[in-house]
Amino acid sequence: MKYFNFPQSKLSTSRLIYGCMRIVGDNSSADRKKGKLALHTAIEAGYTHFDHADIYGGGECESLFGEMLGELLTSDPSIGDKLVITSKAGIRGAGFPENDFTQRYDFSKQYIIESVEGSLKRLNIDYLDLFLLHRPDYLMNAEEVAQAFNELNASGKVKYFGVSNFKPTQVSLLQAACDMPLLVNQVEINIHNIDPLENGTLDQCQQLGITPIAWCPLGGVVYPAWGNTFSIEDELRIDVELSQQANKYNVEPWQLILAWLLKHPAHICPIIGSTTPERIIAAKQALAINYSREDWYRLLEVRNGQALP
Ligand SMILES: NC(=O)c1ccc[n+]([C@@H]2O[C@H](COP(=O)([O-])OP(=O)(O)OC[C@H]3O[C@@H](n4cnc5c(N)ncnc54)[C@H](OP(=O)(O)O)[C@@H]3O)[C@@H](O)[C@H]2O)c1
């Protein structure tokens, strides 16, 4: 595993983050057991950073992690200090608190603080290393969010803050209101969805020392990315190029796509969401690929289906 420090902080992270969105599966005892094994595998493989959200598995993903942490604490009382635990909030599902309420985003101070407190309880910890706003709230009042962040920080419940799925203008708006630096912007980046390369997200990250974290990094390789419009011919063309490059570097196509993300100078940290122990371990091979600029651009060109201007 490789490690690096988030700029603007004292927080050190494994370059690959383990994503906990799928760890309870369908919440059966077999799936929960599999999820726990995945967490143990990730820790043993050197992942120190675990990504959560209050809504994953309806809260069950955080609870399962808290259960695992409680068990580990008996044999290693300092385990909590060795891990970076991130959680997110701000998405309110339909039906809460009233049956007829619709899905919405909520960055009100009260909701943010209550959400963090709920996550801490489920995760079985006293503080979050990193708290992210999950999706931009169109009704965001930046000053109110800053007040929530200040209170959470002053009460020791959150060390650092960041955002997810924010556009650069939304990051700028919030950062201007906050005393504390926004450490990360967690966005979808994969071979289908390269918006962050083109809409200024990665430029802003590089300029301000914000770390981009890539969710669904394997979208377009092992499953279609969200809202993708790629035709079967597009997919085939990308598959062929990926397979050829994977052969050249002696890795699997999905490992190569991680290397494609890792190559970017903004220091993208991909989140690995597999619950298969072999894949959690094998993802680390991507860190050792010496990926060339030429191949990086060739893959982009094949993905675009046309030569660069
Ligand atoms: N901020 C946001 O809005 C947001 C949104 C979505 C996700 N996230 C975060 O990002 C994390 C990662 O997302 P993700 O789970 O979609 O990431 P991912 O790592 O791109 O995808 C994992 C999925 O792909 C499958 N997979 C992996 N390698 C495979 C292979 N070689 N062949 C076939 N299937 C393979 C896994 O199956 P197996 O489990 O069977 O290996 C799993 O279902 C989440 O856990 C969550 O923490 C954030």
Tab-separated table of C-alpha atoms and ligand atoms in Angstrom:
chain	number	residue	atom	x	y	z
A	1	MET	CA	0.000	0.000	0.000
A	2	LYS	CA	1.075	3.596	-0.505
A	3	TYR	CA	0.228	6.411	1.885
A	4	PHE	CA	0.156	10.165	1.597
A	5	ASN	CA	-0.845	13.210	3.582
A	6	PHE	CA	-3.909	15.171	2.648
A	7	PRO	CA	-2.569	18.647	1.860
A	8	GLN	CA	-3.738	21.336	4.313
A	9	SER	CA	-3.918	18.791	7.162
A	10	LYS	CA	-2.109	16.337	9.391
A	11	LEU	CA	-4.257	13.496	8.099
A	12	SER	CA	-2.474	10.576	6.461
A	13	THR	CA	-4.410	8.234	4.186
A	14	SER	CA	-3.828	5.042	2.266
A	15	ARG	CA	-3.836	5.962	-1.435
A	16	LEU	CA	-6.581	3.396	-2.020
A	17	ILE	CA	-9.609	3.958	0.176
A	18	TYR	CA	-11.937	1.122	1.113
A	19	GLY	CA	-15.588	1.934	0.321
A	20	CYS	CA	-18.168	0.492	2.714
A	21	MET	CA	-21.304	1.026	0.610
A	22	ARG	CA	-21.739	-2.655	-0.242
A	23	ILE	CA	-20.561	-4.348	2.967
A	24	VAL	CA	-23.957	-5.520	4.205
A	25	GLY	CA	-25.218	-6.694	0.792
A	26	ASP	CA	-28.860	-7.639	1.239
A	27	ASN	CA	-28.336	-7.525	5.035
A	28	SER	CA	-28.583	-11.315	5.358
A	29	SER	CA	-26.252	-12.874	7.909
A	30	ALA	CA	-24.242	-14.461	5.062
A	31	ASP	CA	-23.731	-11.074	3.373
A	32	ARG	CA	-22.851	-9.371	6.656
A	33	LYS	CA	-20.285	-12.095	7.348
A	34	LYS	CA	-18.833	-11.538	3.876
A	35	GLY	CA	-18.739	-7.787	4.543
A	36	LYS	CA	-16.871	-8.253	7.808
A	37	LEU	CA	-14.338	-10.479	6.082
A	38	ALA	CA	-13.891	-7.766	3.453
A	39	LEU	CA	-13.193	-5.192	6.180
A	40	HIS	CA	-10.656	-7.444	7.899
A	41	THR	CA	-9.004	-8.151	4.549
A	42	ALA	CA	-8.775	-4.438	3.783
A	43	ILE	CA	-7.175	-3.661	7.152
A	44	GLU	CA	-4.671	-6.493	6.786
A	45	ALA	CA	-3.879	-5.341	3.234
A	46	GLY	CA	-2.922	-1.892	4.566
A	47	TYR	CA	-6.026	0.163	3.758
A	48	THR	CA	-6.248	2.712	6.548
A	49	HIS	CA	-9.077	4.860	5.183
A	50	PHE	CA	-12.718	3.711	5.206
A	51	ASP	CA	-15.495	5.562	3.424
A	52	HIS	CA	-19.056	5.566	4.755
A	53	ALA	CA	-22.324	7.464	4.461
A	54	ASP	CA	-25.261	7.561	6.835
A	55	ILE	CA	-27.507	6.165	4.089
A	56	TYR	CA	-25.419	3.129	3.073
A	57	GLY	CA	-27.536	0.073	3.812
A	58	GLY	CA	-29.938	2.391	5.658
A	59	GLY	CA	-27.261	2.844	8.370
A	60	GLU	CA	-26.427	-0.872	8.557
A	61	CYS	CA	-23.031	-0.426	6.849
A	62	GLU	CA	-21.893	1.956	9.581
A	63	SER	CA	-23.316	-0.376	12.251
A	64	LEU	CA	-21.477	-3.397	10.850
A	65	PHE	CA	-18.240	-1.407	10.792
A	66	GLY	CA	-18.856	-0.320	14.404
A	67	GLU	CA	-19.403	-3.940	15.388
A	68	MET	CA	-16.133	-4.966	13.726
A	69	LEU	CA	-14.265	-2.089	15.357
A	70	GLY	CA	-15.589	-3.098	18.791
A	71	GLU	CA	-14.244	-6.616	18.263
A	72	LEU	CA	-10.855	-5.362	17.057
A	73	LEU	CA	-10.493	-2.964	19.984
A	74	THR	CA	-10.254	-5.840	22.435
A	75	SER	CA	-7.084	-7.155	20.765
A	76	ASP	CA	-5.712	-3.768	19.574
A	77	PRO	CA	-6.860	-0.839	21.755
A	78	SER	CA	-5.095	1.666	19.461
A	79	ILE	CA	-6.745	0.461	16.229
A	80	GLY	CA	-9.031	3.515	16.144
A	81	ASP	CA	-6.024	5.864	15.995
A	82	LYS	CA	-4.586	3.996	13.013
A	83	LEU	CA	-7.691	4.353	10.835
A	84	VAL	CA	-9.148	7.306	8.977
A	85	ILE	CA	-12.925	7.121	9.105
A	86	THR	CA	-14.986	9.231	6.752
A	87	SER	CA	-18.741	9.536	6.669
A	88	LYS	CA	-21.156	11.620	4.651
A	89	ALA	CA	-24.640	13.050	5.136
A	90	GLY	CA	-27.085	15.491	3.586
A	91	ILE	CA	-29.288	13.152	1.544
A	92	ARG	CA	-32.693	12.573	3.138
A	93	GLY	CA	-34.610	9.633	1.735
A	94	ALA	CA	-38.299	9.724	0.863
A	95	GLY	CA	-40.735	8.836	3.641
A	96	PHE	CA	-38.832	10.464	6.539
A	97	PRO	CA	-39.890	11.748	8.958
A	98	GLU	CA	-43.380	11.788	7.409
A	99	ASN	CA	-44.646	9.138	4.983
A	100	ASP	CA	-45.361	11.615	2.188
A	101	PHE	CA	-41.999	13.465	2.357
A	102	THR	CA	-39.992	13.296	-0.854
A	103	GLN	CA	-36.265	12.614	-1.347
A	104	ARG	CA	-34.330	15.834	-0.732
A	105	TYR	CA	-30.987	17.290	0.264
A	106	ASP	CA	-30.660	19.012	3.620
A	107	PHE	CA	-27.661	21.043	4.757
A	108	SER	CA	-29.463	22.743	7.612
A	109	LYS	CA	-27.264	23.055	10.678
A	110	GLN	CA	-29.549	20.928	12.807
A	111	TYR	CA	-29.713	18.112	10.260
A	112	ILE	CA	-25.953	18.065	9.667
A	113	ILE	CA	-25.185	17.886	13.394
A	114	GLU	CA	-27.825	15.229	14.086
A	115	SER	CA	-26.560	13.151	11.149
A	116	VAL	CA	-22.977	13.198	12.411
A	117	GLU	CA	-24.129	12.197	15.881
A	118	GLY	CA	-26.065	9.276	14.372
A	119	SER	CA	-23.012	8.124	12.399
A	120	LEU	CA	-20.762	8.297	15.473
A	121	LYS	CA	-23.170	6.131	17.408
A	122	ARG	CA	-23.442	3.516	14.656
A	123	LEU	CA	-19.700	3.531	13.955
A	124	ASN	CA	-18.923	3.134	17.662
A	125	ILE	CA	-16.418	6.030	17.655
A	126	ASP	CA	-16.066	9.433	19.352
A	127	TYR	CA	-15.143	11.467	16.279
A	128	LEU	CA	-15.021	11.340	12.493
A	129	ASP	CA	-11.672	12.085	10.878
A	130	LEU	CA	-13.476	13.469	7.869
A	131	PHE	CA	-17.088	14.492	7.312
A	132	LEU	CA	-18.367	15.149	3.793
A	133	LEU	CA	-21.533	16.753	2.498
A	134	HIS	CA	-22.850	13.981	0.263
A	135	ARG	CA	-24.528	15.866	-2.609
A	136	PRO	CA	-24.931	19.602	-3.128
A	137	ASP	CA	-28.054	20.993	-1.515
A	138	TYR	CA	-29.506	23.508	-3.974
A	139	LEU	CA	-30.815	25.391	-0.944
A	140	MET	CA	-27.398	25.448	0.749
A	141	ASN	CA	-26.748	28.460	2.957
A	142	ALA	CA	-22.944	28.444	3.108
A	143	GLU	CA	-22.814	30.481	6.321
A	144	GLU	CA	-25.128	28.017	8.073
A	145	VAL	CA	-23.016	25.058	6.928
A	146	ALA	CA	-19.890	26.839	8.212
A	147	GLN	CA	-21.564	27.242	11.608
A	148	ALA	CA	-22.387	23.531	11.692
A	149	PHE	CA	-18.771	22.671	10.811
A	150	ASN	CA	-17.449	25.010	13.534
A	151	GLU	CA	-19.692	23.442	16.166
A	152	LEU	CA	-18.814	19.903	15.150
A	153	ASN	CA	-15.120	20.743	15.209
A	154	ALA	CA	-15.275	22.602	18.527
A	155	SER	CA	-17.154	19.726	20.176
A	156	GLY	CA	-14.482	17.291	18.942
A	157	LYS	CA	-16.960	15.313	16.847
A	158	VAL	CA	-15.280	15.980	13.478
A	159	LYS	CA	-11.625	16.708	12.751
A	160	TYR	CA	-11.761	17.666	9.073
A	161	PHE	CA	-14.366	18.487	6.447
A	162	GLY	CA	-14.935	18.054	2.747
A	163	VAL	CA	-17.597	17.676	0.082
A	164	SER	CA	-18.837	15.183	-2.451
A	165	ASN	CA	-20.271	15.671	-5.946
A	166	PHE	CA	-19.687	19.434	-5.711
A	167	LYS	CA	-19.036	21.578	-8.778
A	168	PRO	CA	-16.039	23.933	-8.526
A	169	THR	CA	-18.314	26.971	-8.029
A	170	GLN	CA	-20.072	25.219	-5.137
A	171	VAL	CA	-16.704	24.372	-3.559
A	172	SER	CA	-15.631	28.027	-3.883
A	173	LEU	CA	-18.881	29.266	-2.351
A	174	LEU	CA	-18.594	26.996	0.670
A	175	GLN	CA	-14.849	27.468	1.115
A	176	ALA	CA	-15.275	31.241	1.194
A	177	ALA	CA	-17.655	30.871	4.145
A	178	CYS	CA	-15.639	28.253	6.090
A	179	ASP	CA	-12.709	28.869	8.414
A	180	MET	CA	-11.495	25.317	7.883
A	181	PRO	CA	-10.070	24.052	4.590
A	182	LEU	CA	-12.206	21.641	2.592
A	183	LEU	CA	-9.863	18.663	2.302
A	184	VAL	CA	-11.562	16.545	-0.350
A	185	ASN	CA	-14.123	16.502	-3.129
A	186	GLN	CA	-15.424	12.953	-3.635
A	187	VAL	CA	-16.723	12.637	-7.199
A	188	GLU	CA	-17.496	9.948	-9.740
A	189	ILE	CA	-14.513	9.452	-12.042
A	190	ASN	CA	-14.122	6.470	-14.333
A	191	ILE	CA	-13.591	5.696	-18.007
A	192	HIS	CA	-17.227	6.557	-18.813
A	193	ASN	CA	-17.509	9.641	-16.640
A	194	ILE	CA	-14.594	12.005	-17.172
A	195	ASP	CA	-16.545	15.165	-16.263
A	196	PRO	CA	-14.113	16.056	-13.444
A	197	LEU	CA	-11.294	16.191	-16.024
A	198	GLU	CA	-13.237	18.669	-18.099
A	199	ASN	CA	-15.434	20.729	-15.770
A	200	GLY	CA	-12.660	22.242	-13.657
A	201	THR	CA	-13.014	19.890	-10.666
A	202	LEU	CA	-9.524	18.394	-10.919
A	203	ASP	CA	-8.000	21.794	-11.808
A	204	GLN	CA	-9.500	23.296	-8.692
A	205	CYS	CA	-8.323	20.352	-6.592
A	206	GLN	CA	-4.786	20.766	-7.851
A	207	GLN	CA	-4.825	24.521	-7.358
A	208	LEU	CA	-6.250	24.511	-3.816
A	209	GLY	CA	-4.715	21.291	-2.493
A	210	ILE	CA	-8.096	19.545	-2.335
A	211	THR	CA	-7.785	15.779	-2.783
A	212	PRO	CA	-10.138	14.282	-5.374
A	213	ILE	CA	-11.549	10.949	-4.274
A	214	ALA	CA	-12.961	8.784	-7.074
A	215	TRP	CA	-16.156	6.859	-6.394
A	216	CYS	CA	-17.196	3.983	-8.685
A	217	PRO	CA	-13.724	3.995	-10.243
A	218	LEU	CA	-14.508	0.784	-12.123
A	219	GLY	CA	-17.694	2.121	-13.712
A	220	GLY	CA	-17.511	1.390	-17.424
A	221	VAL	CA	-15.147	-1.531	-16.848
A	222	VAL	CA	-16.992	-4.036	-14.675
A	223	TYR	CA	-20.446	-2.353	-14.783
A	224	PRO	CA	-21.902	0.652	-16.637
A	225	ALA	CA	-21.295	4.033	-15.006
A	226	TRP	CA	-24.261	6.141	-13.862
A	227	GLY	CA	-26.218	7.691	-16.714
A	228	ASN	CA	-23.708	6.511	-19.310
A	229	THR	CA	-24.614	6.927	-22.964
A	230	PHE	CA	-22.010	4.610	-24.453
A	231	SER	CA	-23.146	2.332	-27.259
A	232	ILE	CA	-22.201	-1.352	-27.518
A	233	GLU	CA	-19.649	-0.385	-30.199
A	234	ASP	CA	-18.097	2.203	-27.851
A	235	GLU	CA	-17.875	-0.387	-25.075
A	236	LEU	CA	-16.256	-2.921	-27.374
A	237	ARG	CA	-13.685	-0.422	-28.622
A	238	ILE	CA	-12.747	0.528	-25.040
A	239	ASP	CA	-12.652	-3.137	-23.973
A	240	VAL	CA	-10.235	-4.039	-26.748
A	241	GLU	CA	-7.842	-1.195	-25.933
A	242	LEU	CA	-8.057	-1.871	-22.191
A	243	SER	CA	-7.308	-5.564	-22.731
A	244	GLN	CA	-4.334	-4.788	-24.970
A	245	GLN	CA	-2.890	-2.338	-22.464
A	246	ALA	CA	-3.591	-4.714	-19.574
A	247	ASN	CA	-1.611	-7.405	-21.418
A	248	LYS	CA	1.233	-4.991	-22.008
A	249	TYR	CA	1.450	-4.084	-18.302
A	250	ASN	CA	0.711	-7.656	-17.227
A	251	VAL	CA	-2.311	-6.716	-15.115
A	252	GLU	CA	-6.117	-7.009	-15.353
A	253	PRO	CA	-8.107	-4.319	-17.212
A	254	TRP	CA	-9.742	-3.144	-13.976
A	255	GLN	CA	-6.310	-2.672	-12.375
A	256	LEU	CA	-5.179	-0.676	-15.380
A	257	ILE	CA	-8.102	1.710	-15.071
A	258	LEU	CA	-7.090	2.386	-11.467
A	259	ALA	CA	-3.597	3.255	-12.744
A	260	TRP	CA	-5.214	5.590	-15.302
A	261	LEU	CA	-6.821	7.486	-12.403
A	262	LEU	CA	-3.720	7.386	-10.195
A	263	LYS	CA	-1.635	8.976	-12.973
A	264	HIS	CA	-3.402	12.333	-12.626
A	265	PRO	CA	-1.272	14.968	-10.834
A	266	ALA	CA	-4.162	16.023	-8.574
A	267	HIS	CA	-3.479	12.778	-6.612
A	268	ILE	CA	-6.819	11.044	-7.174
A	269	CYS	CA	-7.553	8.467	-4.457
A	270	PRO	CA	-9.805	5.715	-5.875
A	271	ILE	CA	-12.321	4.093	-3.514
A	272	ILE	CA	-12.313	0.313	-3.835
A	273	GLY	CA	-15.822	-1.047	-3.325
A	274	SER	CA	-15.305	-4.772	-3.925
A	275	THR	CA	-16.283	-7.187	-1.178
A	276	THR	CA	-14.159	-9.959	-2.700
A	277	PRO	CA	-10.976	-10.443	-0.641
A	278	GLU	CA	-8.801	-11.327	-3.662
A	279	ARG	CA	-9.845	-8.115	-5.462
A	280	ILE	CA	-9.357	-5.939	-2.381
A	281	ILE	CA	-5.770	-7.195	-2.208
A	282	ALA	CA	-5.134	-7.213	-5.968
A	283	ALA	CA	-6.200	-3.573	-6.328
A	284	LYS	CA	-2.861	-2.630	-4.743
A	285	GLN	CA	-1.042	-3.836	-7.866
A	286	ALA	CA	-2.360	-0.726	-9.612
A	287	LEU	CA	-0.089	1.370	-7.392
A	288	ALA	CA	2.976	-0.300	-8.896
A	289	ILE	CA	2.069	0.238	-12.575
A	290	ASN	CA	4.437	2.650	-14.281
A	291	TYR	CA	1.760	3.934	-16.645
A	292	SER	CA	2.972	5.982	-19.596
A	293	ARG	CA	1.577	9.315	-20.752
A	294	GLU	CA	1.309	7.851	-24.262
A	295	ASP	CA	-0.938	4.979	-23.134
A	296	TRP	CA	-2.969	7.315	-20.891
A	297	TYR	CA	-3.820	9.468	-23.901
A	298	ARG	CA	-4.381	6.484	-26.182
A	299	LEU	CA	-7.024	5.167	-23.799
A	300	LEU	CA	-8.655	8.595	-23.636
A	301	GLU	CA	-8.679	8.815	-27.426
A	302	VAL	CA	-10.227	5.342	-27.774
A	303	ARG	CA	-12.799	6.223	-25.115
A	304	ASN	CA	-13.697	9.431	-26.984
A	305	GLY	CA	-13.879	7.577	-30.300
A	306	GLN	CA	-11.978	10.330	-32.059
A	307	ALA	CA	-8.518	11.835	-32.188
A	308	LEU	CA	-7.751	14.758	-29.900
A	309	PRO	CA	-7.800	18.166	-31.601
B	1	LIG	N1	-20.044	10.070	-2.904
B	1	LIG	C1	-20.909	9.388	-3.614
B	1	LIG	O1	-21.911	9.926	-4.131
B	1	LIG	C2	-20.687	7.927	-3.820
B	1	LIG	C3	-21.511	7.205	-4.714
B	1	LIG	C4	-21.256	5.824	-4.867
B	1	LIG	C5	-20.232	5.221	-4.152
B	1	LIG	N2	-19.463	5.947	-3.276
B	1	LIG	C6	-18.350	5.332	-2.523
B	1	LIG	O2	-17.484	4.729	-3.466
B	1	LIG	C7	-17.225	3.397	-3.075
B	1	LIG	C8	-16.854	2.589	-4.279
B	1	LIG	O3	-17.965	2.510	-5.179
B	1	LIG	P1	-18.266	1.157	-5.893
B	1	LIG	O4	-18.510	0.109	-4.863
B	1	LIG	O5	-19.310	1.395	-6.905
B	1	LIG	O6	-16.842	0.929	-6.539
B	1	LIG	P2	-16.139	-0.056	-7.498
B	1	LIG	O7	-14.943	-0.542	-6.795
B	1	LIG	O8	-15.988	0.696	-8.789
B	1	LIG	O9	-17.175	-1.248	-7.766
B	1	LIG	C9	-17.325	-2.335	-6.903
B	1	LIG	C10	-18.287	-3.287	-7.552
B	1	LIG	O10	-17.676	-3.818	-8.723
B	1	LIG	C11	-17.545	-5.229	-8.588
B	1	LIG	N3	-16.224	-5.608	-9.109
B	1	LIG	C12	-15.029	-5.126	-8.745
B	1	LIG	N4	-14.041	-5.692	-9.472
B	1	LIG	C13	-14.654	-6.537	-10.321
B	1	LIG	C14	-14.198	-7.421	-11.330
B	1	LIG	N5	-12.900	-7.529	-11.608
B	1	LIG	N6	-15.101	-8.122	-12.020
B	1	LIG	C15	-16.427	-8.038	-11.742
B	1	LIG	N7	-16.926	-7.238	-10.773
B	1	LIG	C16	-16.047	-6.504	-10.071
B	1	LIG	C17	-17.646	-5.511	-7.107
B	1	LIG	O11	-18.142	-6.832	-6.938
B	1	LIG	P3	-17.583	-7.761	-5.749
B	1	LIG	O12	-17.978	-7.105	-4.468
B	1	LIG	O13	-18.314	-9.045	-6.001
B	1	LIG	O14	-16.100	-7.890	-5.927
B	1	LIG	C18	-18.623	-4.453	-6.655
B	1	LIG	O15	-19.956	-4.855	-6.931
B	1	LIG	C19	-18.478	2.975	-2.310
B	1	LIG	O16	-18.239	1.884	-1.451
B	1	LIG	C20	-18.775	4.239	-1.548
B	1	LIG	O17	-17.947	4.274	-0.397
B	1	LIG	C21	-19.671	7.284	-3.123
